[in-house]
Amino acid sequence: QLQLQESGPGLVKPSETLSLTCTVSGGSISSSSYYWGWIRQPPGKGLEWIGSIYYSGSTYYNPSLKSRVTISVDTSKNQFSLKLSSVTAADTAVYYCARLLQWLVLGWFDPWGQGTLVTVSS
Amino acid sequence: EIVMTQSPATLSVSPGERATLSCRASQSVSSNLAWYQQKPGQAPRLLIYGASTRATGIPARFSGSGSGTEFTLTISSLQSEDFAVYYCQQYNNWRLTFGGGTKVEIK
């Protein structure tokens, strides 16, 4: 059974870079039918797609975050990573990683990691 | 950007009753729509994709319908474990977007 697990600092200072890694187990990140993505959810609010990556390194980013986001993949470690620069308190959220089925371009998310809360505060 | 609008924001339903949740897209997304369930402190779980196809392991009391801009998630007979927040998501466009969610609470 495929599982995803987010890891990284739970506290980041304003103006610094948030860095998270998602480790995939129970399956290969190099599967041809899937993208891998990051989604976030501010406390008490809804879901926002951040971006997605294919094992080859091809990426799609949410235009509202594109200038600050970098998503990368390490197939040797079965991991993909998120970097979000110049963070502010508005970036405080639970960050999820998930697998996306490739449909048209991108598709639906299944399964999801358990999520990790990242707080931006000095 | 395709804006997804869910209604109502909160739905109060008694156990055993039917719940009907709506999701509207600002432009046609064909049948490229998914539904998720999220319980407090948990990650979202995929319920429906392709507007009407149940994901693996999802009970038959969950059904999805619609195409174009209007979609519905129906829970035929609410069980205690179904009280949660439900989100729709479109994938007709590479810029993936979610609705704001509908909270289904116990009446």
mmCIF file of C-alpha atoms in Angstrom:
data_model
loop_
_atom_site.group_PDB
_atom_site.id
_atom_site.type_symbol
_atom_site.label_atom_id
_atom_site.label_comp_id
_atom_site.label_asym_id
_atom_site.label_seq_id
_atom_site.Cartn_x
_atom_site.Cartn_y
_atom_site.Cartn_z
ATOM 1 C CA GLN A 1 0.000 0.000 0.000
ATOM 2 C CA LEU A 2 1.416 3.338 -1.040
ATOM 3 C CA GLN A 3 2.203 5.725 1.806
ATOM 4 C CA LEU A 4 3.505 9.270 1.847
ATOM 5 C CA GLN A 5 5.168 11.020 4.783
ATOM 6 C CA GLU A 6 6.034 14.705 5.060
ATOM 7 C CA SER A 7 9.044 15.852 7.049
ATOM 8 C CA GLY A 8 10.712 19.144 7.828
ATOM 9 C CA PRO A 9 10.868 21.983 10.341
ATOM 10 C CA GLY A 10 7.639 22.910 12.060
ATOM 11 C CA LEU A 11 8.732 26.496 12.661
ATOM 12 C CA VAL A 12 10.172 28.894 10.093
ATOM 13 C CA LYS A 13 11.089 32.538 10.573
ATOM 14 C CA PRO A 14 9.540 35.250 8.408
ATOM 15 C CA SER A 15 11.474 35.985 5.202
ATOM 16 C CA GLU A 16 13.216 32.596 5.356
ATOM 17 C CA THR A 17 12.666 29.526 3.179
ATOM 18 C CA LEU A 18 10.301 26.731 4.118
ATOM 19 C CA SER A 19 11.661 23.313 3.143
ATOM 20 C CA LEU A 20 9.733 20.055 3.280
ATOM 21 C CA THR A 21 10.357 16.558 1.972
ATOM 22 C CA CYS A 22 7.839 13.853 1.124
ATOM 23 C CA THR A 23 9.031 10.262 1.337
ATOM 24 C CA VAL A 24 7.106 7.713 -0.709
ATOM 25 C CA SER A 25 6.984 4.098 0.455
ATOM 26 C CA GLY A 26 5.211 1.042 -0.876
ATOM 27 C CA GLY A 27 5.662 2.106 -4.481
ATOM 28 C CA SER A 28 7.987 3.858 -6.882
ATOM 29 C CA ILE A 29 7.998 7.597 -7.436
ATOM 30 C CA SER A 30 9.091 6.797 -11.005
ATOM 31 C CA SER A 31 5.697 5.307 -11.970
ATOM 32 C CA SER A 32 4.707 6.639 -15.372
ATOM 33 C CA SER A 33 1.037 7.299 -14.588
ATOM 34 C CA TYR A 34 1.484 9.653 -11.690
ATOM 35 C CA TYR A 35 2.520 13.134 -10.721
ATOM 36 C CA TRP A 36 3.355 14.080 -7.138
ATOM 37 C CA GLY A 37 2.067 17.187 -5.483
ATOM 38 C CA TRP A 38 1.959 19.572 -2.564
ATOM 39 C CA ILE A 39 -1.215 21.058 -1.106
ATOM 40 C CA ARG A 40 -1.591 23.317 1.903
ATOM 41 C CA GLN A 41 -4.376 24.207 4.304
ATOM 42 C CA PRO A 42 -4.197 27.253 6.600
ATOM 43 C CA PRO A 43 -5.700 26.613 10.033
ATOM 44 C CA GLY A 44 -9.484 26.471 9.790
ATOM 45 C CA LYS A 45 -9.485 27.141 6.046
ATOM 46 C CA GLY A 46 -9.698 25.277 2.750
ATOM 47 C CA LEU A 47 -7.234 23.526 0.487
ATOM 48 C CA GLU A 48 -4.797 25.204 -1.903
ATOM 49 C CA TRP A 49 -2.776 23.384 -4.540
ATOM 50 C CA ILE A 50 0.869 24.504 -4.499
ATOM 51 C CA GLY A 51 2.399 22.540 -7.334
ATOM 52 C CA SER A 52 3.183 19.152 -8.814
ATOM 53 C CA ILE A 53 6.142 17.257 -10.286
ATOM 54 C CA TYR A 54 6.694 14.234 -12.524
ATOM 55 C CA TYR A 55 9.545 11.838 -11.854
ATOM 56 C CA SER A 56 11.353 13.286 -14.874
ATOM 57 C CA GLY A 57 11.376 16.687 -13.188
ATOM 58 C CA SER A 58 8.566 18.315 -15.173
ATOM 59 C CA THR A 59 6.668 20.721 -12.932
ATOM 60 C CA TYR A 60 3.444 22.674 -12.684
ATOM 61 C CA TYR A 61 3.082 25.476 -10.150
ATOM 62 C CA ASN A 62 0.145 27.475 -8.873
ATOM 63 C CA PRO A 63 0.653 30.879 -10.526
ATOM 64 C CA SER A 64 -0.208 32.618 -7.250
ATOM 65 C CA LEU A 65 2.869 31.031 -5.625
ATOM 66 C CA LYS A 66 5.084 30.363 -8.623
ATOM 67 C CA SER A 67 7.611 33.117 -7.932
ATOM 68 C CA ARG A 68 8.409 31.599 -4.514
ATOM 69 C CA VAL A 69 8.021 27.848 -5.092
ATOM 70 C CA THR A 70 10.461 25.173 -6.183
ATOM 71 C CA ILE A 71 9.518 21.492 -6.258
ATOM 72 C CA SER A 72 12.187 18.887 -6.957
ATOM 73 C CA VAL A 73 12.382 15.097 -7.090
ATOM 74 C CA ASP A 74 15.033 12.585 -6.019
ATOM 75 C CA THR A 75 14.152 9.250 -7.588
ATOM 76 C CA SER A 76 17.090 7.499 -5.908
ATOM 77 C CA LYS A 77 15.568 8.262 -2.511
ATOM 78 C CA ASN A 78 11.926 7.978 -3.630
ATOM 79 C CA GLN A 79 11.366 11.518 -2.382
ATOM 80 C CA PHE A 80 10.163 14.861 -3.629
ATOM 81 C CA SER A 81 10.627 18.207 -1.961
ATOM 82 C CA LEU A 82 9.083 21.647 -1.590
ATOM 83 C CA LYS A 83 10.859 24.936 -1.075
ATOM 84 C CA LEU A 84 8.848 28.102 -0.451
ATOM 85 C CA SER A 85 10.890 31.253 -0.140
ATOM 86 C CA SER A 86 10.277 34.584 1.578
ATOM 87 C CA VAL A 87 7.622 33.183 3.862
ATOM 88 C CA THR A 88 5.223 35.291 5.907
ATOM 89 C CA ALA A 89 2.604 34.474 8.519
ATOM 90 C CA ALA A 90 0.159 33.871 5.648
ATOM 91 C CA ASP A 91 2.160 30.767 4.762
ATOM 92 C CA THR A 92 1.341 29.142 8.103
ATOM 93 C CA ALA A 93 -0.545 25.988 7.196
ATOM 94 C CA VAL A 94 -0.687 22.236 7.269
ATOM 95 C CA TYR A 95 1.283 21.076 4.250
ATOM 96 C CA TYR A 96 0.271 17.817 2.575
ATOM 97 C CA CYS A 97 2.001 15.780 -0.054
ATOM 98 C CA ALA A 98 -0.025 13.499 -2.298
ATOM 99 C CA ARG A 99 0.075 11.402 -5.432
ATOM 100 C CA LEU A 100 -1.829 12.637 -8.468
ATOM 101 C CA LEU A 101 -3.148 10.426 -11.176
ATOM 102 C CA GLN A 102 -2.149 11.798 -14.569
ATOM 103 C CA TRP A 103 -5.368 12.714 -16.403
ATOM 104 C CA LEU A 104 -5.403 15.206 -19.254
ATOM 105 C CA VAL A 105 -2.474 17.001 -17.616
ATOM 106 C CA LEU A 106 -3.030 16.588 -13.887
ATOM 107 C CA GLY A 107 -5.763 14.732 -12.051
ATOM 108 C CA TRP A 108 -6.987 13.888 -8.597
ATOM 109 C CA PHE A 109 -5.040 13.348 -5.371
ATOM 110 C CA ASP A 110 -4.852 9.864 -3.871
ATOM 111 C CA PRO A 111 -3.432 9.000 -1.426
ATOM 112 C CA TRP A 112 -2.377 11.860 0.822
ATOM 113 C CA GLY A 113 0.279 12.103 3.474
ATOM 114 C CA GLN A 114 -0.824 12.826 7.024
ATOM 115 C CA GLY A 115 0.271 16.467 6.748
ATOM 116 C CA THR A 116 2.692 18.575 8.710
ATOM 117 C CA LEU A 117 1.991 21.903 10.370
ATOM 118 C CA VAL A 118 4.426 24.651 9.496
ATOM 119 C CA THR A 119 4.207 27.845 11.512
ATOM 120 C CA VAL A 120 5.861 31.037 10.333
ATOM 121 C CA SER A 121 6.862 33.097 13.322
ATOM 122 C CA SER A 122 9.890 34.856 14.738
ATOM 123 C CA GLU B 1 -8.385 30.218 -12.912
ATOM 124 C CA ILE B 2 -11.474 28.053 -12.556
ATOM 125 C CA VAL B 3 -13.295 29.024 -9.364
ATOM 126 C CA MET B 4 -15.121 26.245 -7.551
ATOM 127 C CA THR B 5 -18.016 27.268 -5.308
ATOM 128 C CA GLN B 6 -19.555 24.849 -2.825
ATOM 129 C CA SER B 7 -22.915 25.189 -1.125
ATOM 130 C CA PRO B 8 -24.099 25.252 1.487
ATOM 131 C CA ALA B 9 -21.143 26.088 3.695
ATOM 132 C CA THR B 10 -22.710 24.042 6.496
ATOM 133 C CA LEU B 11 -25.329 21.312 6.239
ATOM 134 C CA SER B 12 -27.111 20.042 9.352
ATOM 135 C CA VAL B 13 -28.436 16.522 8.880
ATOM 136 C CA SER B 14 -29.759 13.823 11.175
ATOM 137 C CA PRO B 15 -28.171 10.358 11.099
ATOM 138 C CA GLY B 16 -29.929 8.167 8.555
ATOM 139 C CA GLU B 17 -31.052 11.100 6.445
ATOM 140 C CA ARG B 18 -29.858 12.018 2.956
ATOM 141 C CA ALA B 19 -27.313 14.776 2.420
ATOM 142 C CA THR B 20 -26.963 16.638 -0.858
ATOM 143 C CA LEU B 21 -23.892 18.806 -1.415
ATOM 144 C CA SER B 22 -23.371 21.101 -4.397
ATOM 145 C CA CYS B 23 -20.292 22.235 -6.266
ATOM 146 C CA ARG B 24 -20.351 24.772 -9.095
ATOM 147 C CA ALA B 25 -17.520 25.605 -11.485
ATOM 148 C CA SER B 26 -17.028 29.069 -12.976
ATOM 149 C CA GLN B 27 -16.604 27.428 -16.384
ATOM 150 C CA SER B 28 -17.125 23.949 -17.735
ATOM 151 C CA VAL B 29 -14.837 21.257 -16.315
ATOM 152 C CA SER B 30 -16.583 18.452 -18.222
ATOM 153 C CA SER B 31 -16.563 15.457 -15.830
ATOM 154 C CA ASN B 32 -13.103 16.237 -14.481
ATOM 155 C CA LEU B 33 -14.158 16.638 -10.879
ATOM 156 C CA ALA B 34 -13.219 14.883 -7.650
ATOM 157 C CA TRP B 35 -14.720 14.881 -4.158
ATOM 158 C CA TYR B 36 -12.819 14.465 -0.884
ATOM 159 C CA GLN B 37 -13.829 13.910 2.716
ATOM 160 C CA GLN B 38 -11.811 15.434 5.546
ATOM 161 C CA LYS B 39 -12.301 14.647 9.217
ATOM 162 C CA PRO B 40 -10.793 16.810 11.968
ATOM 163 C CA GLY B 41 -7.051 16.347 12.291
ATOM 164 C CA GLN B 42 -6.880 14.071 9.260
ATOM 165 C CA ALA B 43 -5.797 14.408 5.674
ATOM 166 C CA PRO B 44 -8.462 14.541 2.964
ATOM 167 C CA ARG B 45 -9.568 11.199 1.533
ATOM 168 C CA LEU B 46 -10.598 10.693 -2.078
ATOM 169 C CA LEU B 47 -14.254 9.707 -2.437
ATOM 170 C CA ILE B 48 -15.172 10.298 -6.065
ATOM 171 C CA TYR B 49 -13.327 11.044 -9.312
ATOM 172 C CA GLY B 50 -14.595 11.528 -12.832
ATOM 173 C CA ALA B 51 -17.607 13.222 -11.193
ATOM 174 C CA SER B 52 -19.291 9.880 -10.466
ATOM 175 C CA THR B 53 -16.759 7.054 -10.012
ATOM 176 C CA ARG B 54 -16.293 5.918 -6.440
ATOM 177 C CA ALA B 55 -12.716 5.455 -5.302
ATOM 178 C CA THR B 56 -11.581 2.086 -4.006
ATOM 179 C CA GLY B 57 -13.216 1.147 -0.716
ATOM 180 C CA ILE B 58 -15.769 3.966 -0.699
ATOM 181 C CA PRO B 59 -19.234 2.805 0.405
ATOM 182 C CA ALA B 60 -22.085 2.799 -2.085
ATOM 183 C CA ARG B 61 -24.015 5.362 -0.025
ATOM 184 C CA PHE B 62 -21.705 7.983 -1.553
ATOM 185 C CA SER B 63 -22.622 8.980 -5.087
ATOM 186 C CA GLY B 64 -21.585 11.782 -7.390
ATOM 187 C CA SER B 65 -23.334 13.280 -10.375
ATOM 188 C CA GLY B 66 -23.175 16.188 -12.769
ATOM 189 C CA SER B 67 -21.054 17.510 -15.590
ATOM 190 C CA GLY B 68 -20.071 20.848 -17.037
ATOM 191 C CA THR B 69 -20.486 23.377 -14.250
ATOM 192 C CA GLU B 70 -22.919 21.754 -11.798
ATOM 193 C CA PHE B 71 -22.062 18.793 -9.582
ATOM 194 C CA THR B 72 -23.651 17.009 -6.647
ATOM 195 C CA LEU B 73 -22.359 14.684 -3.969
ATOM 196 C CA THR B 74 -25.103 12.669 -2.315
ATOM 197 C CA ILE B 75 -24.782 10.643 0.860
ATOM 198 C CA SER B 76 -27.865 8.474 0.845
ATOM 199 C CA SER B 77 -28.106 7.639 4.547
ATOM 200 C CA LEU B 78 -25.716 9.468 6.819
ATOM 201 C CA GLN B 79 -23.699 7.379 9.207
ATOM 202 C CA SER B 80 -21.921 8.783 12.259
ATOM 203 C CA GLU B 81 -18.572 8.495 10.499
ATOM 204 C CA ASP B 82 -19.763 10.665 7.603
ATOM 205 C CA PHE B 83 -19.899 13.895 9.578
ATOM 206 C CA ALA B 84 -16.950 15.775 8.115
ATOM 207 C CA VAL B 85 -15.974 18.489 5.650
ATOM 208 C CA TYR B 86 -16.297 17.718 1.953
ATOM 209 C CA TYR B 87 -14.310 19.388 -0.826
ATOM 210 C CA CYS B 88 -14.634 19.305 -4.584
ATOM 211 C CA GLN B 89 -11.637 19.739 -6.910
ATOM 212 C CA GLN B 90 -11.478 20.296 -10.644
ATOM 213 C CA TYR B 91 -8.718 18.914 -12.855
ATOM 214 C CA ASN B 92 -9.976 19.987 -16.258
ATOM 215 C CA ASN B 93 -7.322 22.686 -16.182
ATOM 216 C CA TRP B 94 -3.712 22.138 -15.061
ATOM 217 C CA ARG B 95 -4.219 24.889 -12.500
ATOM 218 C CA LEU B 96 -5.931 22.672 -9.962
ATOM 219 C CA THR B 97 -8.511 24.338 -7.758
ATOM 220 C CA PHE B 98 -10.640 23.285 -4.808
ATOM 221 C CA GLY B 99 -13.992 24.458 -3.569
ATOM 222 C CA GLY B 100 -14.224 26.081 -0.170
ATOM 223 C CA GLY B 101 -15.809 23.024 1.431
ATOM 224 C CA THR B 102 -19.126 21.986 2.949
ATOM 225 C CA LYS B 103 -19.234 20.950 6.576
ATOM 226 C CA VAL B 104 -21.779 18.219 7.277
ATOM 227 C CA GLU B 105 -22.751 18.383 10.919
ATOM 228 C CA ILE B 106 -25.105 16.470 13.151
ATOM 229 C CA LYS B 107 -28.547 18.035 13.440
#
